[in-house]
Amino acid sequence: MLAEALSEITFYNWCGAVYESYVGIYYEGIVGVFLFKIQPLRDGVDEWVWVVVGDLPPLYITCEDCPNAACALDGYIGAMQEWVEAAEKGAPVEKLAPVNVPANPENANKLKSRLLMLDEKILSFYQDDLGE
């Protein structure tokens, strides 16, 4: 999953290099939350970025409102829930977190079940970290 997270972050043209990497949360085959220190190539890009990968759509999350891995995973779940709600209604998803499947009720339902599992079975163990 680390290789997948590195591939995700280096895909973007605003990331020049990755200087450091840390594992925040890792559940094999399910989810990995990684923290990267990068070389930003544009103004306004943070040098610290979270990346969430696993058996779900990958996503980078800025550290601005996510001081730890649990907050990053919580932010991920929230961003993906917005996509799910839009896809269920047939609303536009272009300005939401990118998900590389068609935005339809069937795909929304699949992602929704994964998000529920993440929230109930993994994030629930990090409640103390969410209060920061």
PDB file of C-alpha atoms in Angstrom:
ATOM      1  CA  MET A   1       0.000   0.000   0.000  1.00  0.00           C
ATOM      2  CA  LEU A   2       2.912   2.347   0.573  1.00  0.00           C
ATOM      3  CA  ALA A   3       3.861   1.993  -3.100  1.00  0.00           C
ATOM      4  CA  GLU A   4       0.275   2.780  -4.093  1.00  0.00           C
ATOM      5  CA  ALA A   5       0.250   5.852  -1.832  1.00  0.00           C
ATOM      6  CA  LEU A   6       3.561   7.049  -3.287  1.00  0.00           C
ATOM      7  CA  SER A   7       2.207   6.569  -6.784  1.00  0.00           C
ATOM      8  CA  GLU A   8      -0.901   8.567  -5.879  1.00  0.00           C
ATOM      9  CA  ILE A   9       0.984  11.564  -4.479  1.00  0.00           C
ATOM     10  CA  THR A  10       3.688  11.669  -7.153  1.00  0.00           C
ATOM     11  CA  PHE A  11       1.009  11.589  -9.861  1.00  0.00           C
ATOM     12  CA  TYR A  12       0.297  15.263  -9.239  1.00  0.00           C
ATOM     13  CA  ASN A  13       2.462  17.865 -10.961  1.00  0.00           C
ATOM     14  CA  TRP A  14       2.644  19.940  -7.764  1.00  0.00           C
ATOM     15  CA  CYS A  15       4.685  17.211  -6.025  1.00  0.00           C
ATOM     16  CA  GLY A  16       8.352  17.404  -6.971  1.00  0.00           C
ATOM     17  CA  ALA A  17       9.765  14.789  -4.630  1.00  0.00           C
ATOM     18  CA  VAL A  18       8.912  12.812  -1.521  1.00  0.00           C
ATOM     19  CA  TYR A  19      11.395  13.386   1.295  1.00  0.00           C
ATOM     20  CA  GLU A  20       9.821  11.434   4.140  1.00  0.00           C
ATOM     21  CA  SER A  21       7.033   8.901   4.572  1.00  0.00           C
ATOM     22  CA  TYR A  22       5.225   7.612   7.646  1.00  0.00           C
ATOM     23  CA  VAL A  23       2.551   5.023   8.287  1.00  0.00           C
ATOM     24  CA  GLY A  24      -0.340   6.520  10.228  1.00  0.00           C
ATOM     25  CA  ILE A  25      -2.912   3.709  10.106  1.00  0.00           C
ATOM     26  CA  TYR A  26      -2.546   0.379   8.353  1.00  0.00           C
ATOM     27  CA  TYR A  27      -4.932  -2.549   8.045  1.00  0.00           C
ATOM     28  CA  GLU A  28      -3.627  -5.016   5.481  1.00  0.00           C
ATOM     29  CA  GLY A  29      -5.827  -5.335   2.428  1.00  0.00           C
ATOM     30  CA  ILE A  30      -8.291  -2.744   3.740  1.00  0.00           C
ATOM     31  CA  VAL A  31      -6.794   0.717   4.264  1.00  0.00           C
ATOM     32  CA  GLY A  32      -3.524   2.559   4.684  1.00  0.00           C
ATOM     33  CA  VAL A  33      -3.159   6.164   5.820  1.00  0.00           C
ATOM     34  CA  PHE A  34       0.281   7.565   5.043  1.00  0.00           C
ATOM     35  CA  LEU A  35       1.916  10.908   5.764  1.00  0.00           C
ATOM     36  CA  PHE A  36       4.375  12.332   3.257  1.00  0.00           C
ATOM     37  CA  LYS A  37       6.717  15.276   3.394  1.00  0.00           C
ATOM     38  CA  ILE A  38       6.970  16.482  -0.180  1.00  0.00           C
ATOM     39  CA  GLN A  39       8.708  19.113  -2.247  1.00  0.00           C
ATOM     40  CA  PRO A  40       5.849  21.416  -3.281  1.00  0.00           C
ATOM     41  CA  LEU A  41       6.250  22.784  -6.805  1.00  0.00           C
ATOM     42  CA  ARG A  42       3.530  25.434  -6.470  1.00  0.00           C
ATOM     43  CA  ASP A  43       2.695  28.170  -4.034  1.00  0.00           C
ATOM     44  CA  GLY A  44      -0.056  27.187  -1.653  1.00  0.00           C
ATOM     45  CA  VAL A  45       0.816  23.491  -1.618  1.00  0.00           C
ATOM     46  CA  ASP A  46       1.598  22.123   1.838  1.00  0.00           C
ATOM     47  CA  GLU A  47       4.804  20.197   2.332  1.00  0.00           C
ATOM     48  CA  TRP A  48       2.963  17.618   4.493  1.00  0.00           C
ATOM     49  CA  VAL A  49       0.177  15.577   2.869  1.00  0.00           C
ATOM     50  CA  TRP A  50      -1.859  12.556   3.960  1.00  0.00           C
ATOM     51  CA  VAL A  51      -2.712   9.863   1.414  1.00  0.00           C
ATOM     52  CA  VAL A  52      -5.407   7.250   1.976  1.00  0.00           C
ATOM     53  CA  VAL A  53      -5.307   4.070  -0.137  1.00  0.00           C
ATOM     54  CA  GLY A  54      -6.560   0.512   0.049  1.00  0.00           C
ATOM     55  CA  ASP A  55      -9.624  -1.361  -1.119  1.00  0.00           C
ATOM     56  CA  LEU A  56     -11.225   1.977  -1.977  1.00  0.00           C
ATOM     57  CA  PRO A  57     -10.555   5.050  -4.109  1.00  0.00           C
ATOM     58  CA  PRO A  58      -7.235   6.744  -3.253  1.00  0.00           C
ATOM     59  CA  LEU A  59      -7.258  10.334  -2.038  1.00  0.00           C
ATOM     60  CA  TYR A  60      -4.771  12.887  -0.751  1.00  0.00           C
ATOM     61  CA  ILE A  61      -5.762  15.109   2.160  1.00  0.00           C
ATOM     62  CA  THR A  62      -4.004  18.239   3.346  1.00  0.00           C
ATOM     63  CA  CYS A  63      -2.786  18.391   6.920  1.00  0.00           C
ATOM     64  CA  GLU A  64      -4.412  21.754   7.586  1.00  0.00           C
ATOM     65  CA  ASP A  65      -7.384  20.256   9.431  1.00  0.00           C
ATOM     66  CA  CYS A  66      -5.929  16.788   9.954  1.00  0.00           C
ATOM     67  CA  PRO A  67      -3.286  16.762  12.704  1.00  0.00           C
ATOM     68  CA  ASN A  68      -3.136  12.960  12.819  1.00  0.00           C
ATOM     69  CA  ALA A  69      -3.969   9.837  10.827  1.00  0.00           C
ATOM     70  CA  ALA A  70      -7.367   9.338  12.472  1.00  0.00           C
ATOM     71  CA  CYS A  71      -8.439  12.842  11.487  1.00  0.00           C
ATOM     72  CA  ALA A  72      -7.181  12.188   7.943  1.00  0.00           C
ATOM     73  CA  LEU A  73      -9.213   8.970   7.737  1.00  0.00           C
ATOM     74  CA  ASP A  74     -12.248  10.776   9.143  1.00  0.00           C
ATOM     75  CA  GLY A  75     -11.783  13.500   6.505  1.00  0.00           C
ATOM     76  CA  TYR A  76     -11.487  10.829   3.837  1.00  0.00           C
ATOM     77  CA  ILE A  77     -14.737   9.207   4.940  1.00  0.00           C
ATOM     78  CA  GLY A  78     -16.495  12.574   4.922  1.00  0.00           C
ATOM     79  CA  ALA A  79     -15.241  13.479   1.453  1.00  0.00           C
ATOM     80  CA  MET A  80     -16.254  10.114   0.041  1.00  0.00           C
ATOM     81  CA  GLN A  81     -19.669  10.286   1.717  1.00  0.00           C
ATOM     82  CA  GLU A  82     -20.282  13.531  -0.172  1.00  0.00           C
ATOM     83  CA  TRP A  83     -19.515  11.673  -3.409  1.00  0.00           C
ATOM     84  CA  VAL A  84     -21.828   8.809  -2.399  1.00  0.00           C
ATOM     85  CA  GLU A  85     -24.712  11.184  -1.657  1.00  0.00           C
ATOM     86  CA  ALA A  86     -24.273  12.981  -4.977  1.00  0.00           C
ATOM     87  CA  ALA A  87     -23.975   9.728  -6.942  1.00  0.00           C
ATOM     88  CA  GLU A  88     -27.116   8.338  -5.280  1.00  0.00           C
ATOM     89  CA  LYS A  89     -29.066  11.417  -6.410  1.00  0.00           C
ATOM     90  CA  GLY A  90     -27.512  11.623  -9.857  1.00  0.00           C
ATOM     91  CA  ALA A  91     -26.026  14.998  -8.952  1.00  0.00           C
ATOM     92  CA  PRO A  92     -22.734  16.299 -10.426  1.00  0.00           C
ATOM     93  CA  VAL A  93     -19.557  14.970  -8.800  1.00  0.00           C
ATOM     94  CA  GLU A  94     -16.925  16.924 -10.752  1.00  0.00           C
ATOM     95  CA  LYS A  95     -16.133  19.257  -7.846  1.00  0.00           C
ATOM     96  CA  LEU A  96     -16.011  16.464  -5.263  1.00  0.00           C
ATOM     97  CA  ALA A  97     -13.254  14.035  -4.330  1.00  0.00           C
ATOM     98  CA  PRO A  98     -12.288  12.058  -7.443  1.00  0.00           C
ATOM     99  CA  VAL A  99     -13.604   8.513  -7.667  1.00  0.00           C
ATOM    100  CA  ASN A 100     -12.616   6.641 -10.826  1.00  0.00           C
ATOM    101  CA  VAL A 101     -15.921   4.870 -11.407  1.00  0.00           C
ATOM    102  CA  PRO A 102     -19.176   6.147 -12.876  1.00  0.00           C
ATOM    103  CA  ALA A 103     -21.227   8.155 -10.376  1.00  0.00           C
ATOM    104  CA  ASN A 104     -24.305   5.953 -10.190  1.00  0.00           C
ATOM    105  CA  PRO A 105     -26.362   4.410  -7.371  1.00  0.00           C
ATOM    106  CA  GLU A 106     -24.737   0.971  -7.744  1.00  0.00           C
ATOM    107  CA  ASN A 107     -21.185   2.316  -7.310  1.00  0.00           C
ATOM    108  CA  ALA A 108     -22.372   4.659  -4.574  1.00  0.00           C
ATOM    109  CA  ASN A 109     -23.801   1.707  -2.650  1.00  0.00           C
ATOM    110  CA  LYS A 110     -20.535  -0.263  -2.943  1.00  0.00           C
ATOM    111  CA  LEU A 111     -18.485   2.668  -1.668  1.00  0.00           C
ATOM    112  CA  LYS A 112     -21.036   3.448   1.033  1.00  0.00           C
ATOM    113  CA  SER A 113     -20.671  -0.047   2.507  1.00  0.00           C
ATOM    114  CA  ARG A 114     -16.870   0.268   2.577  1.00  0.00           C
ATOM    115  CA  LEU A 115     -17.099   3.671   4.257  1.00  0.00           C
ATOM    116  CA  LEU A 116     -19.455   2.305   6.897  1.00  0.00           C
ATOM    117  CA  MET A 117     -17.013  -0.522   7.605  1.00  0.00           C
ATOM    118  CA  LEU A 118     -14.111   1.935   7.894  1.00  0.00           C
ATOM    119  CA  ASP A 119     -16.086   4.113  10.275  1.00  0.00           C
ATOM    120  CA  GLU A 120     -17.434   1.324  12.483  1.00  0.00           C
ATOM    121  CA  LYS A 121     -14.603  -1.221  12.445  1.00  0.00           C
ATOM    122  CA  ILE A 122     -11.469   0.932  12.188  1.00  0.00           C
ATOM    123  CA  LEU A 123     -12.034   4.600  12.959  1.00  0.00           C
ATOM    124  CA  SER A 124     -13.980   3.688  16.089  1.00  0.00           C
ATOM    125  CA  PHE A 125     -10.668   2.593  17.675  1.00  0.00           C
ATOM    126  CA  TYR A 126      -9.254   6.106  17.267  1.00  0.00           C
ATOM    127  CA  GLN A 127     -11.955   8.192  18.963  1.00  0.00           C
ATOM    128  CA  ASP A 128      -9.439   9.828  21.327  1.00  0.00           C
ATOM    129  CA  ASP A 129      -7.398  11.042  18.347  1.00  0.00           C
ATOM    130  CA  LEU A 130     -10.444  12.613  16.710  1.00  0.00           C
ATOM    131  CA  GLY A 131     -10.883  15.029  19.589  1.00  0.00           C
ATOM    132  CA  GLU A 132      -7.625  16.847  18.796  1.00  0.00           C
TER     133      GLU A 132
END
